[in-house]
PDB file of C-alpha atoms in Angstrom:
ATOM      1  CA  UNK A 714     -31.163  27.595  17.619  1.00 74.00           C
ATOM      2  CA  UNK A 715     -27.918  29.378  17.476  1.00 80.00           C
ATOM      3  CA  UNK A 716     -29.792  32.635  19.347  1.00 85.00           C
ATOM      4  CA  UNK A 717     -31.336  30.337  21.930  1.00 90.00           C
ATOM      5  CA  UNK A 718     -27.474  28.308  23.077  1.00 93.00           C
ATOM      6  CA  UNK A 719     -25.763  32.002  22.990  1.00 92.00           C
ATOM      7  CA  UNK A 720     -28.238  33.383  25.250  1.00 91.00           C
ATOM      8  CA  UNK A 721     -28.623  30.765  27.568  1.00 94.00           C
ATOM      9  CA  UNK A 722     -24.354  30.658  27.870  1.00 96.00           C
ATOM     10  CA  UNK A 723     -24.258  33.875  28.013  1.00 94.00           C
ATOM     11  CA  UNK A 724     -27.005  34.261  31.074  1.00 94.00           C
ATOM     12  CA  UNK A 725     -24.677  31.155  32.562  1.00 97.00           C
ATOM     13  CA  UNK A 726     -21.355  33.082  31.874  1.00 96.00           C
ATOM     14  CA  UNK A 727     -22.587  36.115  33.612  1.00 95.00           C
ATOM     15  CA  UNK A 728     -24.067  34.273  36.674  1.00 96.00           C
ATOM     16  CA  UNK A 729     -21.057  31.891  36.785  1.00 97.00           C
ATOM     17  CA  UNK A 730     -18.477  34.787  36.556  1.00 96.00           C
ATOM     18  CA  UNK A 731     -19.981  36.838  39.203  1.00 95.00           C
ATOM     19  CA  UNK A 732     -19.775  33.597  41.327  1.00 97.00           C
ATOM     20  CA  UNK A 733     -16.028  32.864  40.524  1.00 96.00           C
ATOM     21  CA  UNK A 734     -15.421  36.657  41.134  1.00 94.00           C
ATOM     22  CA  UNK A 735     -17.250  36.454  44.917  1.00 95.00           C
ATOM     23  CA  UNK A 736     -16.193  33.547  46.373  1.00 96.00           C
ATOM     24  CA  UNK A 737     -13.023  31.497  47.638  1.00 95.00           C
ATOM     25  CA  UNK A 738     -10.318  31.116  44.996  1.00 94.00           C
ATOM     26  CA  UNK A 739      -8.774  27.810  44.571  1.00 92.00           C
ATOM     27  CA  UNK A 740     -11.315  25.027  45.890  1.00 96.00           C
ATOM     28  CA  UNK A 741     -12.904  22.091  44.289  1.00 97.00           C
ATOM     29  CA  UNK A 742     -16.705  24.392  44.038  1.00 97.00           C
ATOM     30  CA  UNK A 743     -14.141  27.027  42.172  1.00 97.00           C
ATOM     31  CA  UNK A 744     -12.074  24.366  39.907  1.00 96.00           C
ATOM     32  CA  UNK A 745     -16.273  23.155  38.560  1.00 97.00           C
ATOM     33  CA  UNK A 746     -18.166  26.176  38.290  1.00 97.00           C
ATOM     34  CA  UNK A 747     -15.093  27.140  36.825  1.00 97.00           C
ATOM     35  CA  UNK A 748     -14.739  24.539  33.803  1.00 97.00           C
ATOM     36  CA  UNK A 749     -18.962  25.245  33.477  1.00 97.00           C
ATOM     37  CA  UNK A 750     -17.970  28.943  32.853  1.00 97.00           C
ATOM     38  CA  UNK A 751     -15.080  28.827  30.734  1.00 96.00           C
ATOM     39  CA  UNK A 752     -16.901  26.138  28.759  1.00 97.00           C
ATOM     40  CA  UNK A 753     -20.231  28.548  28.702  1.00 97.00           C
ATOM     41  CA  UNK A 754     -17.881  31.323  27.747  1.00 95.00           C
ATOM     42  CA  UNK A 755     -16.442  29.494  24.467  1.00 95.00           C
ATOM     43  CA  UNK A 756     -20.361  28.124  23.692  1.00 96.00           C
ATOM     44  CA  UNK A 757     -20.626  32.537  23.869  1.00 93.00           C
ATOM     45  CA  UNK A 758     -17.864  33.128  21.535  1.00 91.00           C
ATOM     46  CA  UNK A 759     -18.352  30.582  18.702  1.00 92.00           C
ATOM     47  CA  UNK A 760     -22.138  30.838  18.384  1.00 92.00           C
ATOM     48  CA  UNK A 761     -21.888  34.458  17.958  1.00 87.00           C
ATOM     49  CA  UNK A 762     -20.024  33.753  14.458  1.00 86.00           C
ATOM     50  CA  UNK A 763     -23.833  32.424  13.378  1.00 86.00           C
ATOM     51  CA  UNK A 764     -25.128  35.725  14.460  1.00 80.00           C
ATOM     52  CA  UNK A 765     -24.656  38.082  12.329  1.00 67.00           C
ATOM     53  CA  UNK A 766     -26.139  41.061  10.461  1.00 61.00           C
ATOM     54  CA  UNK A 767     -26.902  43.932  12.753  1.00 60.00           C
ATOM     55  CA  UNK A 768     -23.832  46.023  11.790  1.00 58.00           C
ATOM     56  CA  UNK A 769     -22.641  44.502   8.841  1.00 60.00           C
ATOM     57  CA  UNK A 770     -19.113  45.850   8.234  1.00 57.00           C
ATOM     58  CA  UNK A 771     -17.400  42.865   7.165  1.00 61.00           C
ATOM     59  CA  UNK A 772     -19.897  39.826   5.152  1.00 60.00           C
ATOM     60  CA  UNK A 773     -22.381  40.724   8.266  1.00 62.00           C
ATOM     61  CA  UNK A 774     -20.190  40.521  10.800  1.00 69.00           C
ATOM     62  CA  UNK A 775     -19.103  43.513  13.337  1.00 70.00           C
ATOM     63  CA  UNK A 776     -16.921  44.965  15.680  1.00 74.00           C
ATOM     64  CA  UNK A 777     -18.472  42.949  18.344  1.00 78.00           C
ATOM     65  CA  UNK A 778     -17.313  39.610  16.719  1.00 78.00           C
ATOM     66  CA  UNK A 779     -13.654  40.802  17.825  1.00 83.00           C
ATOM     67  CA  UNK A 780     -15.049  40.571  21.160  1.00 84.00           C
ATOM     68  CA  UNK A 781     -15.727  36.627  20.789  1.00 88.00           C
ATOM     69  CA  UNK A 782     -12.253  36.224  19.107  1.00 89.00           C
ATOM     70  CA  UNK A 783     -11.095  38.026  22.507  1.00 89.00           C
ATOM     71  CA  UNK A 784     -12.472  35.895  24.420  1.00 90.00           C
ATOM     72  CA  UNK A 785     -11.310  32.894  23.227  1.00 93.00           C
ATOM     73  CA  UNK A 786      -7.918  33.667  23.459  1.00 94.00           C
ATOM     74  CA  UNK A 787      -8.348  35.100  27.505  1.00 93.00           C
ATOM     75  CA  UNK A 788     -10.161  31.651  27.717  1.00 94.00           C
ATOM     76  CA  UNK A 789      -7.556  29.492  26.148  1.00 96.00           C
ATOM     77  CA  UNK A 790      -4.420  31.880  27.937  1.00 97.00           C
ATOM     78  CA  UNK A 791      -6.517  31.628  31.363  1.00 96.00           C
ATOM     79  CA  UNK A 792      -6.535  28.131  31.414  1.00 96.00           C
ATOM     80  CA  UNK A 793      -3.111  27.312  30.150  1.00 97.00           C
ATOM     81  CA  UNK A 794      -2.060  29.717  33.042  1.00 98.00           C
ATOM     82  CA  UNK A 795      -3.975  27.997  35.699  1.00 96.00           C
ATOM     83  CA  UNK A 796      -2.302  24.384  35.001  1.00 95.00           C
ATOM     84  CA  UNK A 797       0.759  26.089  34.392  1.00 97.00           C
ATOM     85  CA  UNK A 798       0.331  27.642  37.979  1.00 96.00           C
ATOM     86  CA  UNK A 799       0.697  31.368  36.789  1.00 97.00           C
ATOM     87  CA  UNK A 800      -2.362  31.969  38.670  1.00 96.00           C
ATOM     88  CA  UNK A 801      -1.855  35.464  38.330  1.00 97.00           C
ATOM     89  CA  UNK A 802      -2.102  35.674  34.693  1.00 98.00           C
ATOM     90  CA  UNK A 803      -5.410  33.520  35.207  1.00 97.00           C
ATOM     91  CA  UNK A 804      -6.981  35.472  37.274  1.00 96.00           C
ATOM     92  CA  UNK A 805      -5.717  38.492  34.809  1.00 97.00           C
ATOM     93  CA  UNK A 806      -7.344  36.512  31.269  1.00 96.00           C
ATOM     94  CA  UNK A 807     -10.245  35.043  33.382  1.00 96.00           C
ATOM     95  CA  UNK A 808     -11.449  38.693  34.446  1.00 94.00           C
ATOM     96  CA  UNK A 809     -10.340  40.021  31.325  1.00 90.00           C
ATOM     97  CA  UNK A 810     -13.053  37.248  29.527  1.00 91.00           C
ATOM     98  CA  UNK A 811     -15.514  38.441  32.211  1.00 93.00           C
ATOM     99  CA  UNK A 812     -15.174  41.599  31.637  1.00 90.00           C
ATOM    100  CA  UNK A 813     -15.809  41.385  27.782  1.00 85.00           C
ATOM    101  CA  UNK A 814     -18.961  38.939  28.132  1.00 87.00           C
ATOM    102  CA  UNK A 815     -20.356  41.494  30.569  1.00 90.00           C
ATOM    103  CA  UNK A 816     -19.668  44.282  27.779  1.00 85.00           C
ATOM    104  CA  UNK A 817     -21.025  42.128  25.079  1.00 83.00           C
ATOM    105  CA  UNK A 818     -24.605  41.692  27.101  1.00 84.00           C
ATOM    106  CA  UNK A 819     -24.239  45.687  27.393  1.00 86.00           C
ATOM    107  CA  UNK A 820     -24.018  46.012  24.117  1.00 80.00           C
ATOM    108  CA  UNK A 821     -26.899  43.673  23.463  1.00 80.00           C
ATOM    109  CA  UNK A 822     -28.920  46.020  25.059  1.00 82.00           C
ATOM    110  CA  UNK A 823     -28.719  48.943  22.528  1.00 80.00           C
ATOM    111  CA  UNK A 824     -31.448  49.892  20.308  1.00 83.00           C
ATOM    112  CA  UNK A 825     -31.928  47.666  17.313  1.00 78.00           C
ATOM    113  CA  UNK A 826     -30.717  44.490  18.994  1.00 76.00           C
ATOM    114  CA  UNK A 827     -32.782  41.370  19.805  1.00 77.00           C
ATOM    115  CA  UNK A 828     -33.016  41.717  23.537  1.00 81.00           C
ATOM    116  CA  UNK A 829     -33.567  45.313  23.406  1.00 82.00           C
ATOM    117  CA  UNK A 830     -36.661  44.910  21.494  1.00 84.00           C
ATOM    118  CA  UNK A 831     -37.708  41.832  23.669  1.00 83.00           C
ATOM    119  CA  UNK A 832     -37.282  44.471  26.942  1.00 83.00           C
ATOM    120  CA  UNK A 833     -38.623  47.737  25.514  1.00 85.00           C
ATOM    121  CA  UNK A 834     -40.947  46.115  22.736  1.00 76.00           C
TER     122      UNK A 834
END
């Protein structure tokens, strides 16, 4: 179950993110797919604390679970900043959350890892 919600965020996150980076800043379509991201990006964070196990370097969890805990505070900063109206710092923690989801989903493509050996077999 856990495997199944994280993927499915993350595909949303990474589809979402590329949207909010590509179109008009500032709109109603930006303020929604916006909340769907940032709520798909937390969904990404916390259910990767129930995966665990494929570098186990502290009680199964990695170097990659600093990565969630990243991206929950550019999440939380990102969207303080936005109602706060320090829109640049938004834009900063939102492409900074971006930036680590798409470097998880690299990283979930090297050898050993679940989607790896759903791709190469």
């Amino acid at each position: 179950m856990a495997v199944t919600l994280h993927l499915f965020s993350a595909l949303w996150a990474l589809l979402a993110g590329g949207f909010q980076l590509l179109t008009r800043k500032g709109t109603r379509l930006h303020r929604v797919v916006g909340w769907s991201w940032m709520t798909a990006m937390v969904i990404v964070a916390v259910s990767s604390f129930w995966l665990t196990g494929f570098m186990d370097v502290f009680h199964g969890y990695s170097p990659i679970h600093l990565l969630s805990v990243w991206v929950l505070v550019c999440v939380a900063v990102s969207v303080y900043s936005a109602r706060a109206g320090h829109i640049r710092r938004h834009r900063a923690f939102a492409v900074g959350a971006f930036i680590g989801v798409v470097g998880a989903g690299l990283g979930a493509l090297a050898p050993g890892r679940l989607i790896y050996q759903w791709l190469v077999g």
